[in-house]
XYZ file of C-alpha atoms in Angstrom:
496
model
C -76.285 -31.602 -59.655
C -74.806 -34.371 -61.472
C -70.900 -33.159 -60.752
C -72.115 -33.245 -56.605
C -73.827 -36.419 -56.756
C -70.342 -37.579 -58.334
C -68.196 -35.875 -55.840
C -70.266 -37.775 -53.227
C -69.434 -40.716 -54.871
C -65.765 -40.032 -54.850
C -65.534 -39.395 -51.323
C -68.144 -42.060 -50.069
C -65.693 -44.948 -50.355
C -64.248 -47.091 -47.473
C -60.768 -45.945 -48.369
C -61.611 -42.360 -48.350
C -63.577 -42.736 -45.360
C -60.799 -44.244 -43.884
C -57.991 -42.037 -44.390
C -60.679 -39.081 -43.608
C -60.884 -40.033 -40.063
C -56.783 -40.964 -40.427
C -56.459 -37.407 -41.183
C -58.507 -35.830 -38.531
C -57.137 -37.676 -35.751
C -53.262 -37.222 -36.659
C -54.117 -33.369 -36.913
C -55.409 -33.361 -33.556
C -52.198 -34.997 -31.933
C -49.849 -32.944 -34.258
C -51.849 -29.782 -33.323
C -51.674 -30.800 -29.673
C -48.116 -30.950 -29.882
C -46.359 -27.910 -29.137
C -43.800 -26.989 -31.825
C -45.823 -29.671 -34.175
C -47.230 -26.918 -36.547
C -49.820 -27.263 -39.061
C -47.603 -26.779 -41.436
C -45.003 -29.600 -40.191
C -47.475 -32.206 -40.278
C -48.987 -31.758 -43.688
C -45.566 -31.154 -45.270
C -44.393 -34.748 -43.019
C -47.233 -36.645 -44.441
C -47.534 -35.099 -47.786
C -45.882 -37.996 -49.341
C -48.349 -40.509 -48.395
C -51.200 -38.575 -51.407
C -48.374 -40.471 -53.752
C -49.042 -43.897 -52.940
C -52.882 -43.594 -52.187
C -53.565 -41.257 -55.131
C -55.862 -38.775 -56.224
C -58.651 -36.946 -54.184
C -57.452 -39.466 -51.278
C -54.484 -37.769 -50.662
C -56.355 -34.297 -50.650
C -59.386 -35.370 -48.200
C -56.418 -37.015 -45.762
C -54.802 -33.674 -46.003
C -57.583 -31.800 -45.196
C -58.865 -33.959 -42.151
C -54.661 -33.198 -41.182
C -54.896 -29.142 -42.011
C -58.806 -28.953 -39.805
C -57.981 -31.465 -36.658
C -54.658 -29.738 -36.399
C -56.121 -25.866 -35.690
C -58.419 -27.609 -33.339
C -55.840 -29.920 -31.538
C -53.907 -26.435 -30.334
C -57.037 -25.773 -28.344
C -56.073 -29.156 -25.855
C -53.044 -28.306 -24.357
C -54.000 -24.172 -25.037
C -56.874 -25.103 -21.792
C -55.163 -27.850 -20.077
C -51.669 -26.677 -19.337
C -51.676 -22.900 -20.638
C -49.471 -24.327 -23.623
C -50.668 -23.813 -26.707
C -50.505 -26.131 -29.582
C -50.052 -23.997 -31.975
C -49.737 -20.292 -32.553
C -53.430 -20.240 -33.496
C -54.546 -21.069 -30.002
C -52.464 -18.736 -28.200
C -55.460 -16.330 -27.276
C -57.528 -19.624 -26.243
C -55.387 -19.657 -22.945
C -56.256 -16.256 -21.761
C -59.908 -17.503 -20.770
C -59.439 -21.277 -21.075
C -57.152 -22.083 -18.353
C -58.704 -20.104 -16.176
C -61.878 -21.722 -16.895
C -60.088 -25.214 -16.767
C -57.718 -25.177 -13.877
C -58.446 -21.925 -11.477
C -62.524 -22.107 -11.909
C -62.309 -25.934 -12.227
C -64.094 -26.473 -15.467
C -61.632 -28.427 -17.954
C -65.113 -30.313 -19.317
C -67.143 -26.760 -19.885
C -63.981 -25.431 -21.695
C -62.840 -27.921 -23.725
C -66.601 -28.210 -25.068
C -66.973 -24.520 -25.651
C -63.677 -24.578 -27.502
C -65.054 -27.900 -29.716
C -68.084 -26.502 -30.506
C -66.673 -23.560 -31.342
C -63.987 -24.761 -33.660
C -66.355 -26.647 -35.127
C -68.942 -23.915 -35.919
C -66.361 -21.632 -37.194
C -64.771 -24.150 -39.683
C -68.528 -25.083 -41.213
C -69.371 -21.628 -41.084
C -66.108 -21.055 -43.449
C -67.057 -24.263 -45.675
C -70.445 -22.770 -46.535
C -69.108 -19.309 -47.315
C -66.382 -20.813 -49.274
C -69.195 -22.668 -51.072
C -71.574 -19.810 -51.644
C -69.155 -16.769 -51.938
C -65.588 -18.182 -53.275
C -65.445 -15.911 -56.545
C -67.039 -12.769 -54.100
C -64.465 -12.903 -51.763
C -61.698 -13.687 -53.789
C -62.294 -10.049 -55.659
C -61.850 -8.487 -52.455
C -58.698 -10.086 -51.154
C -57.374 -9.669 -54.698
C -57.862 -5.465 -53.344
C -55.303 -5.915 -50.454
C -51.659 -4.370 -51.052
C -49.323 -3.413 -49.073
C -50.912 -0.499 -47.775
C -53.928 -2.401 -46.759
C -51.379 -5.301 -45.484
C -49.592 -2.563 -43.061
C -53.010 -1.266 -42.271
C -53.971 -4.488 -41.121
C -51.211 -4.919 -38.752
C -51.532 -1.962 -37.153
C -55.133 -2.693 -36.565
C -54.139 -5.879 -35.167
C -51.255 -4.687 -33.037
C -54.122 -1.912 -31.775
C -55.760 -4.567 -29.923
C -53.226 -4.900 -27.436
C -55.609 -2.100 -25.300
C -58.192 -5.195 -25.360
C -55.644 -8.223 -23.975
C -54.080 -6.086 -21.569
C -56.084 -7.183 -18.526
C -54.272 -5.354 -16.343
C -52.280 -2.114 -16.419
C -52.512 -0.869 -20.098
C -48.866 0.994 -20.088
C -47.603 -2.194 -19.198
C -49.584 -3.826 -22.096
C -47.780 -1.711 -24.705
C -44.481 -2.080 -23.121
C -45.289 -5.962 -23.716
C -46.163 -5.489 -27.469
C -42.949 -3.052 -27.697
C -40.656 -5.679 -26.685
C -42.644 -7.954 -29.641
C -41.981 -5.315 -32.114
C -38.005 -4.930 -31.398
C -37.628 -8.667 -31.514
C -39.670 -8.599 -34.792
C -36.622 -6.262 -36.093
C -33.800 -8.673 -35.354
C -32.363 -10.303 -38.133
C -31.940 -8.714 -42.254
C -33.983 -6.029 -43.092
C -36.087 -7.505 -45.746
C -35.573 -4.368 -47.833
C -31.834 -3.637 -47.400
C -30.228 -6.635 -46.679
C -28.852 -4.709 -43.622
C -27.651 -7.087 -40.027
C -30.133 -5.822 -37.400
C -29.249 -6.666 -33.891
C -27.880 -9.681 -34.673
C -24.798 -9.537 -32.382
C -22.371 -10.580 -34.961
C -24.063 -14.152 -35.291
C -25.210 -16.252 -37.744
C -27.721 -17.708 -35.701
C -29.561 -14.270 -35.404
C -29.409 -12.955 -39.256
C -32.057 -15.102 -39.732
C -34.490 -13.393 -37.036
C -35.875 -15.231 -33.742
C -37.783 -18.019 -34.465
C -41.220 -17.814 -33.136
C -42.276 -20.987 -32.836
C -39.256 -21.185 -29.126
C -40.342 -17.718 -28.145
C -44.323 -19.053 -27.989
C -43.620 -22.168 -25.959
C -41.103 -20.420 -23.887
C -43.412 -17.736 -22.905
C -46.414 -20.276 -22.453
C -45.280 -23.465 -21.368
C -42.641 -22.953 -19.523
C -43.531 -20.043 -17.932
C -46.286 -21.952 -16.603
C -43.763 -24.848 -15.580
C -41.533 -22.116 -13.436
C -44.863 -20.505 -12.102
C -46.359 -23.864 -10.733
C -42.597 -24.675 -9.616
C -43.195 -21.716 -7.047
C -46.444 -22.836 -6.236
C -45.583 -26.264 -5.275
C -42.595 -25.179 -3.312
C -44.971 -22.970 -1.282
C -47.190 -25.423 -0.758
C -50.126 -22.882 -2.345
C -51.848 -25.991 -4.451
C -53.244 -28.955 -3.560
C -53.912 -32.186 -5.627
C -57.311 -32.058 -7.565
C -58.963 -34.643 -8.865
C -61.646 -32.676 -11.379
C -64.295 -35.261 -13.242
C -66.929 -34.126 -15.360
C -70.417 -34.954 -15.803
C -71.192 -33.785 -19.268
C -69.324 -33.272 -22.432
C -71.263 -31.026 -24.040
C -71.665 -27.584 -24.364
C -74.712 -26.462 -22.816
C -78.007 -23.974 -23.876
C -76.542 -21.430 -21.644
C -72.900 -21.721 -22.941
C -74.695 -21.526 -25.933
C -76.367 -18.698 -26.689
C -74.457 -16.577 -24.547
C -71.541 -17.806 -27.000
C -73.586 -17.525 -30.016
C -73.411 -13.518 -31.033
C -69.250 -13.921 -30.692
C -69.249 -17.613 -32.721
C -71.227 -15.390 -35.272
C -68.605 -12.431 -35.427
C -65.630 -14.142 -34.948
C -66.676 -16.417 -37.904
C -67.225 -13.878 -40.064
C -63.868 -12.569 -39.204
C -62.148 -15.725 -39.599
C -63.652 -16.199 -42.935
C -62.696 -12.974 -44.641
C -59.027 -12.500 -42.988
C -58.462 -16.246 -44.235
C -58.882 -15.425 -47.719
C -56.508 -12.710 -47.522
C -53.354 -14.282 -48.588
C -50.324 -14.087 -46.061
C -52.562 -14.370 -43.131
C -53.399 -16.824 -40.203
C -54.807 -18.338 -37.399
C -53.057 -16.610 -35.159
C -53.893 -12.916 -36.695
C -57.444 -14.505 -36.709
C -57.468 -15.201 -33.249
C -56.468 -12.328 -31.738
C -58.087 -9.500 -33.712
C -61.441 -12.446 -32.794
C -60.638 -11.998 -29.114
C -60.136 -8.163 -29.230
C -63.548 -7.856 -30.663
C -65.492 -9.730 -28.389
C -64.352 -8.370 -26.025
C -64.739 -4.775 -27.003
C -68.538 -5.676 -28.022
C -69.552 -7.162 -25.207
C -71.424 -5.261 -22.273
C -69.880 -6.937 -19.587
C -66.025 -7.485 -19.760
C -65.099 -8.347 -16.249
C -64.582 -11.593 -16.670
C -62.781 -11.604 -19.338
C -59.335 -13.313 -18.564
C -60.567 -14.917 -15.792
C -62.522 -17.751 -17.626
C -65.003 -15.987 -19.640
C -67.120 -18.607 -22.417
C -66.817 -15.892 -25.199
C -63.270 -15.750 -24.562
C -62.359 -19.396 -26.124
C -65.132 -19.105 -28.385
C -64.270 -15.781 -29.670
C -60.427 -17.322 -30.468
C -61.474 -20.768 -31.488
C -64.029 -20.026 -34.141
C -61.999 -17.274 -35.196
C -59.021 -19.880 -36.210
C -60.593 -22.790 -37.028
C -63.103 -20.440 -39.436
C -59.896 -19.470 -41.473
C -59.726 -22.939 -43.263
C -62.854 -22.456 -45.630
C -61.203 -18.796 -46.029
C -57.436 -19.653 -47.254
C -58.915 -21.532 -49.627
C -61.058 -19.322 -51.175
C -57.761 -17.512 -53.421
C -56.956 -21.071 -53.497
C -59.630 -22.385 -55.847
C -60.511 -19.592 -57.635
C -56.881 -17.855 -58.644
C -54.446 -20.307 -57.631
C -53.182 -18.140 -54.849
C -52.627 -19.360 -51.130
C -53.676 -17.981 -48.618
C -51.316 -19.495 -46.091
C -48.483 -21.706 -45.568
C -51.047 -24.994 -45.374
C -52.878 -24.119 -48.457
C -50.125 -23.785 -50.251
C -48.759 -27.753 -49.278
C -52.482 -28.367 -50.777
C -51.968 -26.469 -53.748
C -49.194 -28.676 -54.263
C -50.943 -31.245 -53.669
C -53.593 -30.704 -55.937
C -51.299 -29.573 -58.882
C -49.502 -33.075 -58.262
C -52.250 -34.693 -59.186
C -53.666 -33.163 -62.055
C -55.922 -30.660 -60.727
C -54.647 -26.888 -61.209
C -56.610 -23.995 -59.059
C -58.001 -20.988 -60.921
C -61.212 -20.010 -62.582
C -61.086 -23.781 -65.011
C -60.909 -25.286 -62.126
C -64.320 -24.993 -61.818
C -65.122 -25.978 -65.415
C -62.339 -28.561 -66.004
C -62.593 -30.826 -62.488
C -66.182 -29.584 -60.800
C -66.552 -33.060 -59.570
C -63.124 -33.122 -57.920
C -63.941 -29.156 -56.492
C -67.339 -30.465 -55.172
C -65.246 -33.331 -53.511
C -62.918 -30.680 -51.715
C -66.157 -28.957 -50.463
C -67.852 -31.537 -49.112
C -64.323 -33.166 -47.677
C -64.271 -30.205 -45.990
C -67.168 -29.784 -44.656
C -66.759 -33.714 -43.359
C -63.798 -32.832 -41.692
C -64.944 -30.478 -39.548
C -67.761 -32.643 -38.234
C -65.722 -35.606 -37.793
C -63.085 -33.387 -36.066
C -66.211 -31.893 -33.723
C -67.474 -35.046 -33.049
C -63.641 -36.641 -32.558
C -63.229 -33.534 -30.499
C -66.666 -33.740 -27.982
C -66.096 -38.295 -27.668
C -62.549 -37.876 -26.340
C -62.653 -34.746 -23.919
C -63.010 -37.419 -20.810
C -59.912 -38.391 -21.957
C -58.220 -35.317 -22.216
C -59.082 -33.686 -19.318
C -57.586 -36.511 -17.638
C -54.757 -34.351 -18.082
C -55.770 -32.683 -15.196
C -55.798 -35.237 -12.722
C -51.894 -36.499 -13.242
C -49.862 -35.163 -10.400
C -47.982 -32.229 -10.803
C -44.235 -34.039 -10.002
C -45.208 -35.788 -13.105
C -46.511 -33.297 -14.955
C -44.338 -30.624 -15.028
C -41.156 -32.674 -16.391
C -43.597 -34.224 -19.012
C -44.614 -30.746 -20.067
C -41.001 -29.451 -20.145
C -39.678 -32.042 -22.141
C -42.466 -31.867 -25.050
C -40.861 -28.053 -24.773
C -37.508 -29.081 -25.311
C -38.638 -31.715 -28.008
C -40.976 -29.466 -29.705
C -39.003 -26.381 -29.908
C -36.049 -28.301 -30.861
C -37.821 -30.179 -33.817
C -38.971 -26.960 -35.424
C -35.721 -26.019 -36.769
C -33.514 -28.972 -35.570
C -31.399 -26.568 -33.265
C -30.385 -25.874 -29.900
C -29.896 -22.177 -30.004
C -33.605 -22.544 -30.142
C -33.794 -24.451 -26.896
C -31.528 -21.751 -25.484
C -34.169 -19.065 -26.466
C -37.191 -20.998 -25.436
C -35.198 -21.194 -22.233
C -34.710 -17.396 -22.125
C -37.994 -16.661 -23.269
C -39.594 -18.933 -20.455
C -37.646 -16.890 -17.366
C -38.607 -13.887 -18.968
C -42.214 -14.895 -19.040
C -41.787 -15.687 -15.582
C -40.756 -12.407 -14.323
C -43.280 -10.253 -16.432
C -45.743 -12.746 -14.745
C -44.608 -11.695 -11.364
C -44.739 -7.524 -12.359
C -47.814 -7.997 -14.012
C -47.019 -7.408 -17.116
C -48.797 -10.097 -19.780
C -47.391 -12.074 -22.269
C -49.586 -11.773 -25.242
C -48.026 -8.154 -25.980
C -45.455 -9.964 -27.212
C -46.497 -12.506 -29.149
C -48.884 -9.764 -30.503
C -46.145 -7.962 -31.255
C -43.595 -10.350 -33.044
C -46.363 -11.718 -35.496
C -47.490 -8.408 -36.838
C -44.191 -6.784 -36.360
C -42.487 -8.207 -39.308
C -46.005 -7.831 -41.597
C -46.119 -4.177 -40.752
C -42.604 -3.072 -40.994
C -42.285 -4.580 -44.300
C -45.301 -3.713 -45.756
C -44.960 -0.001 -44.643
C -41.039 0.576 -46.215
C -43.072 -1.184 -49.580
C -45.477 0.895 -49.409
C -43.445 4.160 -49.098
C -41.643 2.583 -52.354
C -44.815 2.546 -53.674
C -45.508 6.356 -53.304
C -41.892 7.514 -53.836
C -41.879 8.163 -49.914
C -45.214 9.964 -49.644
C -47.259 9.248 -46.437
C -50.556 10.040 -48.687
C -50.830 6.891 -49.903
C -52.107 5.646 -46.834
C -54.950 8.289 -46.749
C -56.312 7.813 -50.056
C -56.647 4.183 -50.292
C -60.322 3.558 -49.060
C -59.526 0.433 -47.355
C -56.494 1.190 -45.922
C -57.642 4.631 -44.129
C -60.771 2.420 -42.835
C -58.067 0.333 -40.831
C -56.387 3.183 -39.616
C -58.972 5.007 -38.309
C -60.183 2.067 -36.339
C -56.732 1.610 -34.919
C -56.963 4.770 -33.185
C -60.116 4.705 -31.914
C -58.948 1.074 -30.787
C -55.796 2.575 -29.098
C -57.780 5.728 -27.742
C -61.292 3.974 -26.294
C -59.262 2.984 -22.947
C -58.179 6.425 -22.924
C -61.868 8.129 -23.293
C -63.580 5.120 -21.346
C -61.805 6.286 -18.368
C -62.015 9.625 -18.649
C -65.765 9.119 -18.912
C -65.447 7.132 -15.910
C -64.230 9.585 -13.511
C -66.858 12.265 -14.911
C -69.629 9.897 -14.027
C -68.173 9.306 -10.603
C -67.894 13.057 -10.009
């Protein structure tokens, strides 16, 4: 009791107060951003702990790392362009919701309250089951990793709205642009068309926008030359979410939470894993699914509180073995090993005050980010209302800016370019674009994990079969791949 009351102490001073709310705010913008990772903004402002010191620098970097997975969410529901890679499954129901059903206020609050549940809900886990957890993480290999992909790349059945062939024709193309570049095992040039540029794989970060933003861009381009769409001027009368939203939301905040949490503290993980394995099982548990796509509230909250609930997660191997869980924890770990403080079981023994600090930080953050989040949705949905001739050039130059400031190149422009008209065309066949994305994140995580594992096993297939965990994932994978399949089946019994 004494080491909290001292960590509230800590943290309960005008300066940390300050650069808590600092924090929170410059993650939302940088999060907002497209091309501004998570990542890219802790890393940018990771020399500023240096000059203000101690658990300062950690609680700023924290309000950065929590306001950032939210700020994706904006732009995700406002102009189909997602912030970050995290809130690429937000747009499937949230601009729908904001722009074709006309309900920018209802989304954006869904998505707040639902980033904001799933990052407390990961605080108090992290709180109450850190040294839990962390045993079961510390399980995960790489048969369990390649498991996991394939589970995740299963899902594809779920986000294919439309024709399902064309759905795994999308998450093909994914997987064969996950293969360009070195194989990680060999060393070998995959693809790579004789250029430098290409040895090094396709970044991600141009393909996303491309595929979102400017898609979008080339779409609403068509509109507006065919005169299809007129100006709107949407306002809003309330900014919160309400009892409806609620507890029809409340079963997937729940789920997708609990989700979030555990595939956080699994270390090489994400968000954007998170997300869409989130989506895919709302989806699949709820009874009516019609509307997912088309603006359905367990949609966003199903891919926001999966996300944002990976924060309390990552740091779970964090704290308690030293081990991040992602690419942000790992600027923290830094961070904390900077100044003085080095994660693992002492942690706990050595610096509890400092560890109770880091809780409750956290657990600050994500309030301050909700209620940062719910006070400014007037002004973002003002997004809305600006006209389109302005609009579109404003959107397609944070493209170019974004993309371009990820790596500092303009072959990456070029793709982002490419990736954009060939968003634009699948658009027009039908054929969606998360396939892809689904595809190039797990791509690389299951093709690497799989040749490792056969290493493992001196080439024997077995060693997926006998690992508990691993065969668990598997199995689900198929009946994921296969429920289409016997759903429709059943279907046209019934009907005869």
């Amino acid at each position: 009791m004494d080491a909290v009351l001292e960590a509230v102490a800590i943290l309960a001073t005008f300066e940390n107060v300050g650069l808590l709310l600092a924090g929170t705010a410059v993650g939302i913008f940088i999060g907002a951003m497209p091309g501004l990772s998570v990542n890219m903004g802790l890393a940018l402002l990771f020399p500023i702990t240096f000059s203000v010191g101690g658990m300062s620098g950690i609680v700023m970097l924290l309000g950065i790392y929590c306001g950032a997975i939210y700020g994706g969410s904006i732009t995700a529901i406002l102009l189909r362009t997602p912030g970050t890679p995290a809130s690429a499954a937000t747009t499937l129901d949230g601009y729908p919701m904001a722009i074709i059903n006309g309900q920018p206020g209802r989304a954006l609050s869904i998505s707040t309250m639902a980033s904001t549940f799933g990052g407390v809900f990961s605080t108090i886990c992290l709180i109450l089951f850190a040294p839990m957890l962390a045993k079961v993480a510390l399980q995960f290999s790489k048969p369990e990793y390649f498991a996991l992909a394939i589970f995740g790349i299963s899902m594809i059945t779920s986000v294919s709205s439309g024709s399902i062939l064309k759905g795994l024709i999308s998450c093909l193309i994914g997987l064969f642009i996950a293969t360009i570049g070195l194989d990680a095992m060999s060393g070998l040039e995959r693809f790579t068309l004789g250029t430098l540029y290409l040895s090094g794989g396709v970044s991600f970060m141009p393909i996303l926008i491309g595929l979102f933003a400017l898609t979008q861009v080339f779409v609403n381009v068509e509109d507006a030359y065919k005169n299809k769409q007129t100006k709107q001027t949407i306002k809003i009368d309330n900014v919160l979410p309400t009892w409806a939203d609620f507890k029809l939301t409340l079963t997937t905040l729940l789920r997708s939470s609990c989700i979030g949490t555990f595939i956080g503290c699994v270390p090489g993980t994400g968000g954007d894993i998170s997300s869409w394995i989130s989506y895919d099982q709302a989806k699949r548990w709820a009874k009516d699914k019609s509307q997912f796509g088309k603006g359905d509230p367990r949609g966003i909250a199903a891919s926001e509180s999966g996300n944002n609930s990976i924060v309390g997660g990552a740091f779970i191997p964090v704290l308690t073995l030293g081990i991040p869980g992602d690419g942000a924890t790992a600027i923290i770990l830094g961070a904390l090993m900077v100044h003085g403080m080095q994660p693992g079981p002492l942690l706990f023994v050595d610096h509890a005050p400092d560890v109770y600090a880091i809780f409750i930080g956290m657990m600050a953050a994500n309030i301050v980010m909700g209620m940062m989040g719910f006070s400014l949705i007037r002004l973002f949905v003002k997004v809305v209302n600006i006209p389109r001739a302005i609009l579109l050039p404003i959107i397609t130059i944070m493209a170019v800016i974004g993309t371009y400031s990820y790596n500092n190149s303009m072959n990456d422009v070029l793709i982002m370019f490419a990736a954009g008209i060939v968003g634009y065309f699948m658009n027009k066949i039908g054929m969606g674009v998360p396939g892809v994305i689904i595809g190039i994140i797990l791509g690389s995580l299951a093709e690497q994990n799989f040749t490792g594992s056969l290493m493992m096993s001196d080439g024997s297939l077995a060693i997926f079969a006998t690992n508990p965990i691993c065969a668990v994932f598997l199995v689900l994978s198929v009946i994921s791949l296969l429920s289409p399949l016997y759903k429709g089946i059943l279907g046209k019994m019934l009907k005869n």
